[in-house]
mmCIF file of C-alpha atoms in Angstrom:
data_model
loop_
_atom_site.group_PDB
_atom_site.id
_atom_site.type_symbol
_atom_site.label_atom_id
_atom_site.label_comp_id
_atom_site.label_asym_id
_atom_site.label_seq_id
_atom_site.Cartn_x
_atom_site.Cartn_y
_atom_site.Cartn_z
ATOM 1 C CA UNK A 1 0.000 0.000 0.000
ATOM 2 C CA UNK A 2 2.940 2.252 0.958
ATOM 3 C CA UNK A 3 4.168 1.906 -2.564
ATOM 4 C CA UNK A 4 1.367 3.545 -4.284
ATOM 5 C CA UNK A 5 2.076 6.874 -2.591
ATOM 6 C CA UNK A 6 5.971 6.267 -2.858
ATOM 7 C CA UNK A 7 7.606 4.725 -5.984
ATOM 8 C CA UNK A 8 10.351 3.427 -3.353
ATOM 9 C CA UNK A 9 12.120 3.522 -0.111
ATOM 10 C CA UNK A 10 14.148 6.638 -0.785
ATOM 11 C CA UNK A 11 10.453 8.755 -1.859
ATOM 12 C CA UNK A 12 8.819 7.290 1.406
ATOM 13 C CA UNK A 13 12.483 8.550 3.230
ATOM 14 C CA UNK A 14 11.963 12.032 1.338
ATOM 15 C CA UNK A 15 8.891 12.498 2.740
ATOM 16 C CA UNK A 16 9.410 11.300 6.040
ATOM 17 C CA UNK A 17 12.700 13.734 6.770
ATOM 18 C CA UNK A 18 11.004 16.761 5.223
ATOM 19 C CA UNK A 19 8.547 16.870 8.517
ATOM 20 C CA UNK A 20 11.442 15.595 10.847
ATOM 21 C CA UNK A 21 14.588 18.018 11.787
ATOM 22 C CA UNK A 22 17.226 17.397 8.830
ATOM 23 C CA UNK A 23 20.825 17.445 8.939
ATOM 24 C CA UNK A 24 21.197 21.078 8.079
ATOM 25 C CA UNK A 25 19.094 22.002 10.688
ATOM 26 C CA UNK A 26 20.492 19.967 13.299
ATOM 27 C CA UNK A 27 24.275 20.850 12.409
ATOM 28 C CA UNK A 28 23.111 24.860 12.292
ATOM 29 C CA UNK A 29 21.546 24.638 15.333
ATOM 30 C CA UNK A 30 24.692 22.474 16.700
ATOM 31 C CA UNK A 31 26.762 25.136 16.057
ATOM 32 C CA UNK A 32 24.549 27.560 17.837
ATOM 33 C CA UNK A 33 24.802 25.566 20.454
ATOM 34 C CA UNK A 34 28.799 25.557 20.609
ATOM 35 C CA UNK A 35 29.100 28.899 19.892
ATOM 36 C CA UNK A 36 29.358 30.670 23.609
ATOM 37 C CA UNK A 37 31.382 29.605 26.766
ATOM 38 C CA UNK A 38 34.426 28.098 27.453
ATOM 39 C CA UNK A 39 35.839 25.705 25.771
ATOM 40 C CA UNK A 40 35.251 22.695 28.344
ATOM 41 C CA UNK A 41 31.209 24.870 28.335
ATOM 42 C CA UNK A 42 31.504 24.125 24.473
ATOM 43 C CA UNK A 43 31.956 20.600 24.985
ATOM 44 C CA UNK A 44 29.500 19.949 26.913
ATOM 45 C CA UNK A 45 27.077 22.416 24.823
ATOM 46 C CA UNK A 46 27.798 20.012 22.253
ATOM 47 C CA UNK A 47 27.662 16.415 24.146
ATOM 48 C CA UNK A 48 24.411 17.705 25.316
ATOM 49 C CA UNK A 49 22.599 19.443 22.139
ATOM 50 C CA UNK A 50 24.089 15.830 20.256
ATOM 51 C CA UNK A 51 22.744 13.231 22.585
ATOM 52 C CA UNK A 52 18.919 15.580 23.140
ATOM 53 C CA UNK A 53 18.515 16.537 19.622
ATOM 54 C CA UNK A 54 20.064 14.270 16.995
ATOM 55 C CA UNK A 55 17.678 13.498 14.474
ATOM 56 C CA UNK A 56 17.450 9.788 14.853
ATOM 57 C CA UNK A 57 13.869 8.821 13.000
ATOM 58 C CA UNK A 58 15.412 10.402 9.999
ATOM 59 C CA UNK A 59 18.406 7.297 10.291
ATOM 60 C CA UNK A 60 16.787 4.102 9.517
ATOM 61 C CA UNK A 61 19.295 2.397 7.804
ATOM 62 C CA UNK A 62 16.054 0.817 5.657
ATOM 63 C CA UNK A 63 15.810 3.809 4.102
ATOM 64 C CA UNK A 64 18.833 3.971 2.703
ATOM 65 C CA UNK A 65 18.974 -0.002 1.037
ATOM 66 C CA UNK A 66 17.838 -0.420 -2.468
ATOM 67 C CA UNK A 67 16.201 -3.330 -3.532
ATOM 68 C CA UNK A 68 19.140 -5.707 -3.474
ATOM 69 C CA UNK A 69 20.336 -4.708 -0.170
ATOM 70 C CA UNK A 70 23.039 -2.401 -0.951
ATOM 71 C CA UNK A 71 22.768 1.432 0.030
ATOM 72 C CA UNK A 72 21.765 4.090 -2.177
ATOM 73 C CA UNK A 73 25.352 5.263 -2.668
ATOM 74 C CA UNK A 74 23.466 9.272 -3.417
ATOM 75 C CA UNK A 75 21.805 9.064 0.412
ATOM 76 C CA UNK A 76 24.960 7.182 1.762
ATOM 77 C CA UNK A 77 26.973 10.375 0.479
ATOM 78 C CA UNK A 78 24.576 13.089 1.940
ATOM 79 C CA UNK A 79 24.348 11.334 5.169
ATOM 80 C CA UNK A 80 28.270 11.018 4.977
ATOM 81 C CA UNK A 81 29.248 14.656 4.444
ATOM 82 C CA UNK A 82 26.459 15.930 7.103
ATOM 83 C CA UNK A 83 28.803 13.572 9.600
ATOM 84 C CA UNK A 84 31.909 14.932 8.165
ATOM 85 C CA UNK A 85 30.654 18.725 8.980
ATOM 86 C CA UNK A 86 29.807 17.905 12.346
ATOM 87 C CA UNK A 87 33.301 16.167 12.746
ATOM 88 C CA UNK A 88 35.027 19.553 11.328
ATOM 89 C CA UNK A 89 32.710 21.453 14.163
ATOM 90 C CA UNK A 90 34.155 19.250 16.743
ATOM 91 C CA UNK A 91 37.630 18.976 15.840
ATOM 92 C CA UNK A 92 37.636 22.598 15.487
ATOM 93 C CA UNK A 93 36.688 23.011 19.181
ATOM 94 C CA UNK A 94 39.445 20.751 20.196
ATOM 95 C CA UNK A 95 42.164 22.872 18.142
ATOM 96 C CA UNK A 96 40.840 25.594 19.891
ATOM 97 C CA UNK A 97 40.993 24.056 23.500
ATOM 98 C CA UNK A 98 44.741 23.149 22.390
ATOM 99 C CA UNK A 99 45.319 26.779 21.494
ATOM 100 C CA UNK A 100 44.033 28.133 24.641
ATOM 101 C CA UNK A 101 46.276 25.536 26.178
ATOM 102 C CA UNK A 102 42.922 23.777 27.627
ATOM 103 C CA UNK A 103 44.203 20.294 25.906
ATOM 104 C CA UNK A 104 47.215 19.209 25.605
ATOM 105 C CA UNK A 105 48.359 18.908 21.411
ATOM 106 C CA UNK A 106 47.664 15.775 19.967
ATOM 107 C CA UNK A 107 45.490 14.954 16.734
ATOM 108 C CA UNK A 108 42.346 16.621 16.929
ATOM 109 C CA UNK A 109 41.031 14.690 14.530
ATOM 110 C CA UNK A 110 41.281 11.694 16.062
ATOM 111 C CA UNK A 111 40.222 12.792 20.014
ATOM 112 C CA UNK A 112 36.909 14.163 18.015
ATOM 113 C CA UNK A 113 36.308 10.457 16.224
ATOM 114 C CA UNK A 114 36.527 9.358 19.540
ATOM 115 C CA UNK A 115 33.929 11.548 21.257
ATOM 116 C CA UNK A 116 31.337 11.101 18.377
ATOM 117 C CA UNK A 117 32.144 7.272 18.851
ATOM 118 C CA UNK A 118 31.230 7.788 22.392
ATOM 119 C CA UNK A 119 28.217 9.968 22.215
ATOM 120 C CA UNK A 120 26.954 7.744 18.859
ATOM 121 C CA UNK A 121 27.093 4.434 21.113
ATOM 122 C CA UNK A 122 25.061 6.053 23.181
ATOM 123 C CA UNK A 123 22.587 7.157 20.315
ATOM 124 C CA UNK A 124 22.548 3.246 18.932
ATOM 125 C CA UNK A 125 21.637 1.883 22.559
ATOM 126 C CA UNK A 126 18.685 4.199 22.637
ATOM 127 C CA UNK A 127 17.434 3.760 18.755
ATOM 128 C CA UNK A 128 18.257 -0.096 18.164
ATOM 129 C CA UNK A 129 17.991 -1.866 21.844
ATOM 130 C CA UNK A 130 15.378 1.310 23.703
ATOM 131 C CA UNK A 131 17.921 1.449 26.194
ATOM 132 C CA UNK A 132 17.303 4.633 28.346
ATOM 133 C CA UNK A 133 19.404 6.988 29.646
ATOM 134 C CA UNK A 134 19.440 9.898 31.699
ATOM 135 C CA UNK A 135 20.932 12.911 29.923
ATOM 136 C CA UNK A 136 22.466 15.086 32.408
ATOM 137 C CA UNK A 137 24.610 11.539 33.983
ATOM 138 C CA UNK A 138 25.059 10.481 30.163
ATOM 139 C CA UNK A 139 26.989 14.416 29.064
ATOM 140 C CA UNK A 140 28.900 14.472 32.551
ATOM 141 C CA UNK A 141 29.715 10.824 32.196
ATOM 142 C CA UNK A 142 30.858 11.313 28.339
ATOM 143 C CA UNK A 143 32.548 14.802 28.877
ATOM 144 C CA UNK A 144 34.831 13.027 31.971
ATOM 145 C CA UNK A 145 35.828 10.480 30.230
ATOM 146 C CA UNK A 146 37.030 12.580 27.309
ATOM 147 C CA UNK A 147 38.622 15.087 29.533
ATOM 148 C CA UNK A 148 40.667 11.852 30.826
ATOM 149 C CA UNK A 149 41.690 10.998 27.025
ATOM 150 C CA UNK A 150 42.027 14.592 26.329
ATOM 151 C CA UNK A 151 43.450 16.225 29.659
ATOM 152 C CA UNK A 152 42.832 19.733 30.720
ATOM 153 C CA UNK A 153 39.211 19.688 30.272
#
């Protein structure tokens, strides 16, 4: 029945994400978020505005498979570059803690894979398994451990 409204999966995923937050919105608004404070206030602007705001219904990796199970290599790409942005936002932040002498030097690119591997774990066990958490304990949780990788937060 869905199919006589959509051709495919990637119409139905059209219409679903233009009434959900997209990408661009959620990275603008990320940045917003990031823009005021301290660095180690930045951070957790950021851990916080990620984990309460990420646009997960517009994920579903279904949405994204064509008909022989391989991803639509156009979606794969937007989705791709929207995660590359917000990687740039964060590793930016970190090159500016190191400046500011609130990290020590190291490669920023890598201490930001880290945190977005951190905070997107978290993400997955709420979306796939319904695992709850409690946001405040999950961003001082996340944002300790990092300052522990990444000391002088």
């Amino acid at each position: 029945m869905v199919y006589y409204y959509f051709r495919n999966k990637k119409g139905l995923f059209q219409a679903v994400t233009r009434h959900k937050v997209s990408m661009n919105e959620f990275i603008e608004s990320l940045k917003k978020a990031t823009s005021r404070g301290s660095v180690k206030e930045k951070v957790r602007s950021f851990t916080r505005f990620y984990l309460s705001s990420f646009p997960e219904d517009a994920f579903n990796v279904g949405f994204y498979i064509d008909d022989d199970a391989s991803l639509d290599k156009e979606s794969a790409k937007k989705v791709s570059e929207s995660f590359m942005e917000i990687q740039e936002l964060l590793e930016k932040l970190i090159k500016d803690g190191e400046k500011e002498g609130v990290f020590r030097e190291g490669d920023a690119d890598v201490a930001a894979d880290m945190l977005l591997g951190l905070l997107n774990h978290v993400l997955f066990q709420k979306i796939h398994f319904e695992r709850e958490f409690v946001l405040e304990s999950s961003v001082q949780q996340i944002t300790d451990f990092f300052r522990a990788m990444k000391p002088g937060l």
